[in-house]
Short mmCIF file of N, CA and C in Angstrom, two decimals:
data_model
loop_
_atom_site.label_atom_id
_atom_site.label_comp_id
_atom_site.label_asym_id
_atom_site.label_seq_id
_atom_site.Cartn_x
_atom_site.Cartn_y
_atom_site.Cartn_z
N MET A 280 1.20 1.94 10.63
CA MET A 280 2.02 1.32 9.77
C MET A 280 2.76 0.04 10.49
N ALA A 281 2.68 0.61 11.55
CA ALA A 281 3.74 -0.32 12.35
C ALA A 281 2.91 0.11 14.05
N PRO A 282 2.85 -1.14 15.01
CA PRO A 282 2.14 -0.86 16.63
C PRO A 282 3.22 1.01 16.88
N ALA A 283 3.14 1.55 17.54
CA ALA A 283 3.81 2.47 17.87
C ALA A 283 5.04 1.65 18.85
N GLU A 284 6.22 2.55 19.23
CA GLU A 284 6.92 1.74 20.41
C GLU A 284 6.65 1.28 21.54
N HIS A 285 5.15 2.52 21.88
CA HIS A 285 5.08 2.32 23.29
C HIS A 285 3.91 1.77 23.29
N GLY A 286 3.29 0.02 22.78
CA GLY A 286 2.15 -0.34 22.60
C GLY A 286 1.01 -0.20 21.87
N GLY A 287 0.95 0.30 21.42
CA GLY A 287 -0.30 1.05 20.57
C GLY A 287 -0.21 1.61 19.17
N MET A 288 -1.09 2.26 18.00
CA MET A 288 -0.95 2.69 17.21
C MET A 288 -1.00 4.28 17.57
N ASP A 289 0.07 5.28 17.26
CA ASP A 289 -0.32 6.58 17.85
C ASP A 289 -0.61 7.33 16.61
N ILE A 290 -0.87 8.68 16.87
CA ILE A 290 -1.61 9.59 15.75
C ILE A 290 -1.04 9.36 13.66
N LYS A 291 0.14 9.32 14.25
CA LYS A 291 0.50 9.31 13.03
C LYS A 291 0.62 7.78 11.92
N ASP A 292 0.02 6.82 12.66
CA ASP A 292 -0.17 5.64 12.00
C ASP A 292 -1.07 5.19 11.50
N TRP A 293 -2.16 5.96 12.53
CA TRP A 293 -3.82 7.09 11.76
C TRP A 293 -3.64 7.58 10.40
N LEU A 294 -2.86 7.82 11.03
CA LEU A 294 -2.61 9.14 9.66
C LEU A 294 -2.32 9.16 7.89
N ILE A 295 -1.43 7.88 8.80
CA ILE A 295 0.02 7.23 7.63
C ILE A 295 -1.77 6.44 6.89
N ASP A 296 -1.46 5.81 6.74
CA ASP A 296 -3.29 4.09 6.40
C ASP A 296 -4.69 5.37 5.84
N ILE A 297 -4.93 6.07 6.57
CA ILE A 297 -5.70 7.18 6.61
C ILE A 297 -5.73 7.79 4.58
N ALA A 298 -4.80 8.42 5.10
CA ALA A 298 -3.68 9.35 4.08
C ALA A 298 -3.45 8.04 2.92
N LEU A 299 -3.05 6.71 2.98
CA LEU A 299 -3.19 6.34 1.08
C LEU A 299 -4.08 5.72 1.09
N VAL A 300 -4.94 5.53 1.83
CA VAL A 300 -6.98 5.34 0.74
C VAL A 300 -7.92 5.99 1.03
N GLY A 301 -7.16 7.27 1.60
CA GLY A 301 -7.93 8.97 0.39
C GLY A 301 -7.24 9.67 -0.50
N MET A 302 -5.60 8.40 -0.62
CA MET A 302 -5.25 8.67 -2.20
C MET A 302 -6.05 8.19 -3.20
N VAL A 303 -6.32 7.56 -2.74
CA VAL A 303 -6.46 6.54 -4.50
C VAL A 303 -8.15 6.69 -3.60
N LEU A 304 -8.94 6.64 -2.67
CA LEU A 304 -10.41 6.76 -2.72
C LEU A 304 -10.59 8.46 -3.76
N LEU A 305 -9.77 9.72 -3.82
CA LEU A 305 -9.59 10.92 -3.82
C LEU A 305 -9.58 10.23 -5.21
N GLN A 306 -8.69 9.34 -6.51
CA GLN A 306 -8.44 8.99 -8.11
C GLN A 306 -9.79 8.77 -7.94
N LEU A 307 -10.85 8.11 -7.50
CA LEU A 307 -12.62 7.58 -8.30
C LEU A 307 -13.08 8.50 -9.38
N ARG A 308 -12.87 10.09 -8.77
CA ARG A 308 -13.13 11.15 -9.51
C ARG A 308 -12.15 11.28 -10.73
N GLY A 309 -11.25 11.17 -10.70
CA GLY A 309 -10.29 11.05 -11.62
C GLY A 309 -8.94 12.50 -10.59
N ARG A 310 -8.00 13.12 -11.10
CA ARG A 310 -7.66 13.59 -10.97
C ARG A 310 -6.50 13.42 -11.95
N ARG A 311 -5.12 14.58 -11.98
CA ARG A 311 -4.64 14.95 -12.96
C ARG A 311 -3.44 14.00 -11.62
N LEU A 312 -2.84 14.13 -13.46
CA LEU A 312 -1.56 12.73 -13.04
C LEU A 312 0.29 13.86 -12.08
N THR A 313 1.04 13.63 -11.51
CA THR A 313 1.80 14.46 -11.52
C THR A 313 2.90 14.10 -10.32
N ALA A 314 4.26 14.42 -10.72
CA ALA A 314 5.25 13.87 -10.15
C ALA A 314 4.90 13.49 -7.71
N LYS A 315 3.93 14.38 -8.28
CA LYS A 315 3.28 14.57 -7.18
C LYS A 315 2.12 13.64 -6.00
N THR A 316 1.54 13.43 -7.12
CA THR A 316 0.54 12.41 -6.44
C THR A 316 0.99 11.64 -7.19
N LEU A 317 1.74 11.02 -7.77
CA LEU A 317 2.84 10.03 -7.69
C LEU A 317 3.13 9.29 -6.82
N LEU A 318 4.62 10.59 -6.52
CA LEU A 318 5.33 9.78 -5.50
C LEU A 318 5.02 10.33 -3.98
N LEU A 319 3.56 11.38 -3.79
CA LEU A 319 3.32 10.88 -2.16
C LEU A 319 3.24 9.56 -1.78
N PRO A 320 2.43 8.66 -1.81
CA PRO A 320 2.51 7.63 -1.38
C PRO A 320 3.67 7.14 -0.99
N VAL A 321 5.10 7.02 -2.11
CA VAL A 321 5.91 6.34 -1.97
C VAL A 321 6.64 7.24 -0.98
N GLY A 322 6.47 8.40 -0.77
CA GLY A 322 6.72 8.83 0.66
C GLY A 322 6.81 8.99 1.81
N ILE A 323 4.90 8.95 1.49
CA ILE A 323 5.04 8.22 3.21
C ILE A 323 5.07 6.51 3.40
N VAL A 324 5.34 6.14 2.97
CA VAL A 324 6.10 4.54 2.80
C VAL A 324 7.18 4.51 3.71
N GLY A 325 7.55 5.24 2.88
CA GLY A 325 9.46 5.24 2.70
C GLY A 325 9.22 5.98 3.64
N TRP A 326 9.17 6.56 4.72
CA TRP A 326 8.60 7.79 5.76
C TRP A 326 8.39 6.62 6.51
N ALA A 327 7.35 6.11 6.76
CA ALA A 327 7.47 4.61 8.01
C ALA A 327 8.36 3.68 7.79
N ALA A 328 8.51 3.44 6.88
CA ALA A 328 10.02 2.34 6.72
C ALA A 328 10.83 3.24 7.54
N THR A 329 11.39 3.77 7.83
CA THR A 329 12.79 4.56 8.17
C THR A 329 12.27 4.64 9.30
N LYS A 330 11.41 4.99 9.60
CA LYS A 330 10.90 4.32 11.35
C LYS A 330 10.33 3.15 11.88
N TYR A 331 10.41 2.11 11.15
CA TYR A 331 10.08 1.43 12.26
C TYR A 331 10.51 -0.12 10.94
N LEU A 332 11.30 0.02 10.41
CA LEU A 332 12.36 -1.34 9.63
C LEU A 332 13.46 -0.81 9.98
N HIS A 333 13.76 -1.81 10.77
CA HIS A 333 15.25 -1.50 11.25
C HIS A 333 16.23 -3.15 10.87
N GLU A 334 15.71 -3.87 11.33
CA GLU A 334 16.01 -5.06 9.98
C GLU A 334 14.53 -6.22 9.44
N ILE A 335 15.46 -6.95 9.46
CA ILE A 335 14.76 -8.40 8.21
C ILE A 335 15.50 -9.49 8.70
N PRO A 336 13.82 -9.98 10.03
CA PRO A 336 14.83 -11.47 10.65
C PRO A 336 14.26 -12.29 9.44
N THR A 337 15.30 -13.18 9.93
CA THR A 337 15.57 -14.68 9.14
C THR A 337 15.73 -15.04 9.28
N SER A 338 15.63 -15.29 10.52
CA SER A 338 14.52 -16.94 11.15
C SER A 338 13.65 -17.40 11.00
N GLY A 339 14.07 -18.94 11.15
CA GLY A 339 12.43 -19.99 11.09
C GLY A 339 11.99 -19.37 9.58
N ASN A 340 10.36 -19.74 9.67
CA ASN A 340 9.88 -19.17 8.88
C ASN A 340 9.58 -17.82 8.38
N ASP A 341 10.55 -16.88 9.41
CA ASP A 341 10.90 -15.19 9.04
C ASP A 341 10.16 -15.18 7.51
N LEU A 342 11.93 -14.95 6.78
CA LEU A 342 11.54 -14.78 5.41
C LEU A 342 10.52 -15.21 4.35
N LEU A 343 9.47 -16.73 4.54
CA LEU A 343 8.20 -16.87 4.14
C LEU A 343 7.23 -16.05 4.25
N LEU A 344 6.85 -15.38 5.45
CA LEU A 344 6.47 -14.68 6.07
C LEU A 344 5.99 -13.61 5.20
N ILE A 345 7.34 -13.27 5.47
CA ILE A 345 7.63 -12.06 4.48
C ILE A 345 8.13 -11.62 2.84
N ALA A 346 7.63 -12.31 2.94
CA ALA A 346 8.12 -12.69 1.59
C ALA A 346 6.58 -13.69 1.00
N ALA A 347 5.65 -14.56 1.78
CA ALA A 347 4.45 -13.78 1.65
C ALA A 347 3.50 -12.54 1.79
N THR A 348 3.61 -11.88 2.36
CA THR A 348 2.48 -10.85 2.36
C THR A 348 3.57 -9.76 1.47
N THR A 349 4.58 -9.74 1.26
CA THR A 349 5.33 -8.86 -0.26
C THR A 349 4.63 -8.71 -1.38
N LEU A 350 4.63 -10.11 -1.61
CA LEU A 350 3.43 -10.69 -2.87
C LEU A 350 2.48 -10.61 -2.87
N ILE A 351 1.82 -10.38 -1.60
CA ILE A 351 0.52 -10.26 -1.45
C ILE A 351 0.01 -8.73 -2.00
N GLY A 352 1.14 -8.12 -0.84
CA GLY A 352 1.28 -6.28 -1.81
C GLY A 352 1.22 -6.13 -2.35
N LEU A 353 2.37 -6.55 -3.95
CA LEU A 353 2.35 -6.63 -5.47
C LEU A 353 1.69 -6.67 -5.50
N ALA A 354 0.25 -7.65 -5.66
CA ALA A 354 -0.71 -8.08 -6.60
C ALA A 354 -1.81 -7.71 -6.33
N LEU A 355 -1.83 -7.17 -4.85
CA LEU A 355 -2.76 -5.61 -4.51
C LEU A 355 -2.43 -4.22 -5.07
N GLY A 356 -0.82 -3.78 -5.05
CA GLY A 356 -0.85 -2.73 -5.81
C GLY A 356 -0.75 -2.55 -7.17
N ALA A 357 -0.51 -4.03 -7.74
CA ALA A 357 -0.53 -4.16 -9.59
C ALA A 357 -1.72 -4.58 -10.27
N GLY A 358 -2.80 -4.36 -9.97
CA GLY A 358 -3.85 -5.00 -9.50
C GLY A 358 -4.40 -3.85 -9.70
N ALA A 359 -4.38 -3.03 -8.54
CA ALA A 359 -5.11 -1.42 -8.80
C ALA A 359 -4.71 -0.44 -9.43
N GLY A 360 -2.90 -0.46 -9.92
CA GLY A 360 -3.10 0.07 -10.80
C GLY A 360 -3.33 -0.27 -12.37
N ALA A 361 -3.04 -1.76 -12.71
CA ALA A 361 -3.68 -1.84 -13.94
C ALA A 361 -5.24 -1.31 -13.92
N LEU A 362 -5.90 -2.10 -12.98
CA LEU A 362 -7.03 -1.46 -13.06
C LEU A 362 -7.25 0.18 -12.82
N THR A 363 -6.97 0.75 -13.04
CA THR A 363 -6.72 2.54 -13.22
C THR A 363 -7.05 2.85 -14.65
N TRP A 364 -7.49 4.27 -14.82
CA TRP A 364 -7.83 4.34 -16.20
C TRP A 364 -6.84 5.53 -15.83
N VAL A 365 -6.03 5.35 -16.98
CA VAL A 365 -4.84 6.43 -17.16
C VAL A 365 -5.50 7.63 -18.39
N TYR A 366 -5.51 8.73 -19.01
CA TYR A 366 -5.96 8.95 -20.39
C TYR A 366 -5.82 10.57 -20.58
N HIS A 367 -6.25 11.15 -21.29
CA HIS A 367 -5.79 12.64 -21.45
C HIS A 367 -6.99 13.09 -21.70
N ASN A 368 -7.26 14.42 -20.97
CA ASN A 368 -9.18 14.92 -20.50
C ASN A 368 -8.71 15.96 -21.69
N ASP A 369 -10.42 16.52 -22.44
CA ASP A 369 -10.15 17.65 -23.06
C ASP A 369 -9.35 19.12 -22.65
N ALA A 370 -8.66 19.12 -21.43
CA ALA A 370 -7.05 19.88 -21.85
C ALA A 370 -6.11 19.72 -22.01
N GLY A 371 -5.59 18.56 -22.21
CA GLY A 371 -4.58 17.87 -22.62
C GLY A 371 -4.36 17.03 -21.39
N GLU A 372 -4.58 16.90 -20.12
CA GLU A 372 -3.74 16.12 -19.10
C GLU A 372 -4.49 15.23 -18.57
N VAL A 373 -2.90 14.90 -18.17
CA VAL A 373 -3.47 13.31 -18.04
C VAL A 373 -4.01 13.20 -16.99
N ILE A 374 -4.92 12.29 -16.89
CA ILE A 374 -5.58 12.35 -15.39
C ILE A 374 -5.34 10.31 -15.30
N ALA A 375 -5.51 10.54 -13.77
CA ALA A 375 -5.40 9.25 -13.27
C ALA A 375 -6.90 8.76 -12.79
N ARG A 376 -7.36 8.15 -13.39
CA ARG A 376 -8.74 7.86 -11.64
C ARG A 376 -9.19 6.31 -12.36
N ALA A 377 -9.47 5.93 -10.62
CA ALA A 377 -9.67 4.45 -10.16
C ALA A 377 -10.56 4.02 -10.64
N THR A 378 -10.30 2.32 -10.80
CA THR A 378 -12.36 2.19 -10.41
C THR A 378 -12.83 1.90 -9.29
N ALA A 379 -13.70 1.66 -9.59
CA ALA A 379 -14.35 0.85 -8.02
C ALA A 379 -12.96 -0.40 -7.37
N THR A 380 -12.96 -1.25 -8.85
CA THR A 380 -12.75 -2.72 -7.95
C THR A 380 -11.08 -2.56 -7.90
N ALA A 381 -10.23 -0.76 -8.76
CA ALA A 381 -9.27 -0.51 -7.74
C ALA A 381 -9.05 -0.27 -6.40
N ALA A 382 -9.51 0.39 -5.87
CA ALA A 382 -9.48 1.62 -4.96
C ALA A 382 -10.30 0.16 -4.01
N VAL A 383 -11.43 -0.71 -4.25
CA VAL A 383 -11.46 -2.43 -3.85
C VAL A 383 -10.28 -2.20 -2.99
N LEU A 384 -9.06 -2.76 -3.72
CA LEU A 384 -8.39 -3.91 -4.06
C LEU A 384 -6.88 -2.95 -2.94
N TRP A 385 -6.36 -1.93 -3.22
CA TRP A 385 -6.35 -0.44 -2.37
C TRP A 385 -6.67 -1.05 -0.81
N VAL A 386 -7.79 -0.40 -0.82
CA VAL A 386 -8.48 -0.54 0.41
C VAL A 386 -8.43 -2.15 0.93
N VAL A 387 -8.21 -3.01 0.23
CA VAL A 387 -8.26 -3.95 1.04
C VAL A 387 -6.95 -4.54 1.77
N GLY A 388 -5.86 -3.93 0.98
CA GLY A 388 -4.65 -3.79 1.78
C GLY A 388 -3.59 -2.78 2.56
N CYS A 389 -4.96 -1.91 2.75
CA CYS A 389 -4.98 -0.53 3.34
C CYS A 389 -5.60 -1.34 4.88
N GLY A 390 -6.65 -1.50 4.61
CA GLY A 390 -7.27 -2.50 5.48
C GLY A 390 -6.99 -3.50 6.79
N PHE A 391 -6.76 -4.75 5.82
CA PHE A 391 -5.68 -5.66 5.91
C PHE A 391 -4.52 -4.99 7.22
N ARG A 392 -4.07 -3.80 6.69
CA ARG A 392 -2.88 -3.04 7.17
C ARG A 392 -3.60 -3.13 9.19
N MET A 393 -4.36 -2.21 8.52
CA MET A 393 -4.70 -1.36 9.79
C MET A 393 -5.71 -2.69 11.00
N ALA A 394 -6.28 -3.02 10.54
CA ALA A 394 -7.00 -4.20 11.27
C ALA A 394 -5.58 -5.43 11.78
N PHE A 395 -4.87 -5.75 11.27
CA PHE A 395 -4.15 -6.55 11.58
C PHE A 395 -3.36 -5.17 12.86
N GLN A 396 -3.41 -4.05 12.85
CA GLN A 396 -2.63 -2.88 13.73
C GLN A 396 -3.46 -2.74 14.75
N LEU A 397 -4.28 -2.77 14.27
CA LEU A 397 -5.68 -2.71 16.24
C LEU A 397 -5.13 -3.68 16.63
N PHE A 398 -5.74 -4.74 15.90
CA PHE A 398 -5.86 -6.46 16.92
C PHE A 398 -4.20 -7.08 17.86
N ALA A 399 -2.89 -6.52 16.79
CA ALA A 399 -2.04 -6.71 17.37
C ALA A 399 -1.85 -5.54 18.88
N THR A 400 -2.01 -4.17 18.94
CA THR A 400 -1.88 -3.25 19.76
C THR A 400 -3.52 -3.06 20.41
N GLN A 401 -4.92 -4.73 20.66
CA GLN A 401 -5.70 -4.04 21.46
C GLN A 401 -6.05 -5.52 22.03
N GLY A 402 -4.87 -5.95 22.03
CA GLY A 402 -5.29 -7.80 22.72
C GLY A 402 -4.99 -9.04 22.95
N GLY A 403 -4.85 -8.46 21.02
CA GLY A 403 -4.44 -10.03 20.56
C GLY A 403 -2.86 -10.26 20.06
N ASP A 404 -1.82 -9.53 21.08
CA ASP A 404 -1.21 -9.87 20.36
C ASP A 404 -0.62 -11.02 21.16
N GLU A 405 -1.44 -11.70 22.13
CA GLU A 405 -0.88 -12.95 22.85
C GLU A 405 -1.09 -14.11 21.50
N THR A 406 -2.89 -13.88 20.88
CA THR A 406 -2.52 -15.27 19.89
C THR A 406 -1.99 -14.31 18.47
N ILE A 407 -1.37 -13.27 18.33
CA ILE A 407 0.26 -13.12 17.43
C ILE A 407 0.89 -13.88 17.46
N GLY A 408 1.31 -13.61 19.18
CA GLY A 408 2.61 -14.79 19.87
C GLY A 408 2.81 -16.20 19.80
N ARG A 409 1.30 -16.55 19.84
CA ARG A 409 0.81 -18.30 19.77
C ARG A 409 1.24 -18.54 18.31
N PHE A 410 0.35 -18.08 17.49
CA PHE A 410 0.44 -18.15 16.64
C PHE A 410 1.88 -17.81 15.35
N SER A 411 3.07 -17.01 16.08
CA SER A 411 3.97 -17.12 16.07
C SER A 411 5.51 -17.49 16.10
N SER A 412 4.77 -18.80 17.63
CA SER A 412 5.89 -20.20 18.03
C SER A 412 5.06 -21.10 17.58
N ASP A 413 3.86 -21.57 17.47
CA ASP A 413 3.47 -22.50 16.48
C ASP A 413 3.70 -22.51 15.04
N TYR A 414 5.07 -21.38 14.17
CA TYR A 414 5.00 -21.83 12.97
C TYR A 414 6.14 -21.00 13.27
N HIS A 415 6.56 -21.55 13.95
CA HIS A 415 8.38 -20.87 14.12
C HIS A 415 8.74 -19.63 13.00
N LEU A 416 8.17 -18.40 13.93
CA LEU A 416 8.06 -16.89 13.48
C LEU A 416 8.17 -16.52 14.65
N ASP A 417 9.53 -15.08 14.17
CA ASP A 417 9.97 -14.07 15.32
C ASP A 417 8.91 -12.97 15.16
N PRO A 418 8.31 -13.25 16.29
CA PRO A 418 7.27 -11.97 16.52
C PRO A 418 7.73 -10.60 16.40
N THR A 419 9.50 -10.13 16.01
CA THR A 419 9.38 -9.10 15.47
C THR A 419 9.62 -9.07 13.96
N ALA A 420 9.30 -10.58 12.68
CA ALA A 420 8.49 -10.38 11.30
C ALA A 420 7.80 -10.02 11.65
N TRP A 421 6.32 -9.15 11.93
CA TRP A 421 5.38 -8.69 11.76
C TRP A 421 5.56 -7.59 11.13
N ALA A 422 6.24 -6.78 11.76
CA ALA A 422 6.26 -5.10 11.42
C ALA A 422 7.29 -5.18 10.15
N PRO A 423 8.58 -6.02 9.82
CA PRO A 423 8.79 -5.69 8.37
C PRO A 423 8.18 -6.56 7.72
N ALA A 424 6.45 -7.45 8.13
CA ALA A 424 6.25 -8.10 7.01
C ALA A 424 5.26 -6.86 6.46
N ILE A 425 4.53 -6.23 6.95
CA ILE A 425 3.00 -5.26 6.98
C ILE A 425 4.40 -4.53 6.35
N LEU A 426 5.04 -4.07 6.80
CA LEU A 426 6.19 -2.66 5.84
C LEU A 426 6.06 -3.06 4.51
N LEU A 427 6.50 -3.98 4.44
CA LEU A 427 7.58 -4.46 3.06
C LEU A 427 6.04 -4.79 2.30
N MET A 428 4.72 -5.17 2.60
CA MET A 428 3.74 -5.69 2.04
C MET A 428 3.10 -3.85 1.74
N ALA A 429 3.05 -3.49 2.93
CA ALA A 429 2.97 -1.98 2.09
C ALA A 429 3.67 -1.06 0.97
N LEU A 430 4.98 -0.98 1.06
CA LEU A 430 5.91 -0.61 -0.15
C LEU A 430 5.28 -1.67 -1.30
N ALA A 431 5.42 -2.80 -1.17
CA ALA A 431 5.54 -3.38 -2.50
C ALA A 431 4.20 -2.95 -3.26
N GLU A 432 3.05 -2.55 -2.30
CA GLU A 432 1.22 -2.27 -3.09
C GLU A 432 1.80 -0.66 -3.17
N VAL A 433 1.90 -0.26 -2.68
CA VAL A 433 2.73 1.60 -3.20
C VAL A 433 2.98 1.22 -4.53
N LEU A 434 4.81 0.62 -4.06
CA LEU A 434 5.97 0.88 -5.56
C LEU A 434 5.09 0.32 -6.75
N SER A 435 4.52 -0.81 -6.96
CA SER A 435 3.84 -1.32 -7.36
C SER A 435 2.71 -0.74 -8.34
N ARG A 436 1.92 -0.24 -7.51
CA ARG A 436 0.96 0.53 -8.11
C ARG A 436 1.46 1.78 -9.18
N THR A 437 2.65 2.46 -8.80
CA THR A 437 2.74 3.76 -8.97
C THR A 437 4.24 3.23 -10.04
N ALA A 438 4.10 2.02 -10.43
CA ALA A 438 5.27 2.09 -11.14
C ALA A 438 4.09 1.70 -12.84
N ILE A 439 3.00 1.02 -12.54
CA ILE A 439 1.97 0.34 -13.57
C ILE A 439 1.67 2.01 -13.85
N VAL A 440 0.87 2.73 -12.77
CA VAL A 440 -0.37 4.32 -13.08
C VAL A 440 1.10 5.09 -13.91
N ALA A 441 2.69 5.10 -13.37
CA ALA A 441 3.75 6.50 -14.68
C ALA A 441 3.87 6.00 -15.11
N TRP A 442 3.80 4.46 -15.70
CA TRP A 442 3.88 3.95 -17.22
C TRP A 442 2.69 4.38 -18.11
N ARG A 443 1.31 4.34 -17.04
CA ARG A 443 0.65 4.18 -18.53
C ARG A 443 0.36 6.12 -18.40
N GLY A 444 0.77 6.96 -17.56
CA GLY A 444 0.93 8.13 -17.80
C GLY A 444 1.61 8.70 -18.10
N ARG A 445 2.98 7.51 -18.80
CA ARG A 445 4.43 8.38 -19.66
C ARG A 445 3.26 7.91 -21.42
N GLU A 446 2.72 6.45 -21.33
CA GLU A 446 2.46 6.10 -22.79
C GLU A 446 1.36 6.91 -23.19
N ALA A 447 0.07 7.28 -22.02
CA ALA A 447 -0.92 8.15 -22.27
C ALA A 447 -0.17 9.95 -23.16
N LEU A 448 0.77 9.99 -22.21
CA LEU A 448 0.81 11.36 -22.72
C LEU A 448 1.89 11.44 -24.12
N LEU A 449 2.61 10.60 -24.10
CA LEU A 449 2.96 9.54 -25.76
C LEU A 449 2.35 10.57 -26.52
N GLY A 450 0.89 9.53 -26.32
CA GLY A 450 0.02 9.56 -27.00
C GLY A 450 -0.39 8.33 -28.12
N SER A 451 1.05 7.24 -26.89
CA SER A 451 0.03 5.89 -27.78
C SER A 451 -1.48 5.52 -27.21
N GLY A 452 -2.01 5.81 -26.52
CA GLY A 452 -3.57 5.16 -26.50
C GLY A 452 -3.23 4.15 -25.76
N ARG A 453 -2.33 3.59 -25.32
CA ARG A 453 -2.08 2.65 -24.21
C ARG A 453 -2.47 2.67 -22.48
N GLY A 454 -1.89 3.33 -22.22
CA GLY A 454 -1.99 4.00 -21.07
C GLY A 454 -3.27 3.52 -20.74
N ARG A 455 -4.98 4.28 -21.25
CA ARG A 455 -6.17 3.57 -21.05
C ARG A 455 -6.62 2.49 -20.83
N LEU A 456 -7.26 1.85 -19.98
CA LEU A 456 -8.06 1.25 -18.85
C LEU A 456 -9.32 1.67 -19.85
N GLY A 457 -10.10 0.74 -20.71
CA GLY A 457 -11.57 -0.57 -21.09
C GLY A 457 -11.81 1.48 -21.95
N VAL A 458 -13.14 1.95 -21.87
CA VAL A 458 -13.65 2.75 -22.53
C VAL A 458 -14.30 4.14 -22.31
N ARG A 459 -14.15 4.54 -21.96
CA ARG A 459 -14.07 5.83 -21.63
C ARG A 459 -16.20 6.73 -22.14
#
């Protein structure tokens, strides 16, 4: 989620990003919707936030950067949630199945964060520093911006899929997207 404190991404950072992508890719086939499948991504990003999010810088344009990335995460997560089918299978279980577009939205968010982390830790730090200076950003604002983007993406997708799962469970039929 954020560059490791020694200057590069450590194995935990890679595993977090890969796990978040993998969770949605697994849903392309459809998976039973449970509290565990809903809350696992929230737990993963929550853990990363406790590891890396110590304060939110507010000087210069820091809040603008943080608000923009958070809104992008919110939009990507909401789109991924809205484009996930939620329905009953023949056994009466509630199933969540990500459409290809939902998976693409999710991977765009995770992929952007992974690419930014890689760029920042593999020689792009000078470019990021120059950009930060030119636009009056504290270089420490990037980690909270990226983390809050991830948190917004995960929470918005989770909330929408959970709500639609509840609707499907109650039998209203509104939890389902499209025609199966």
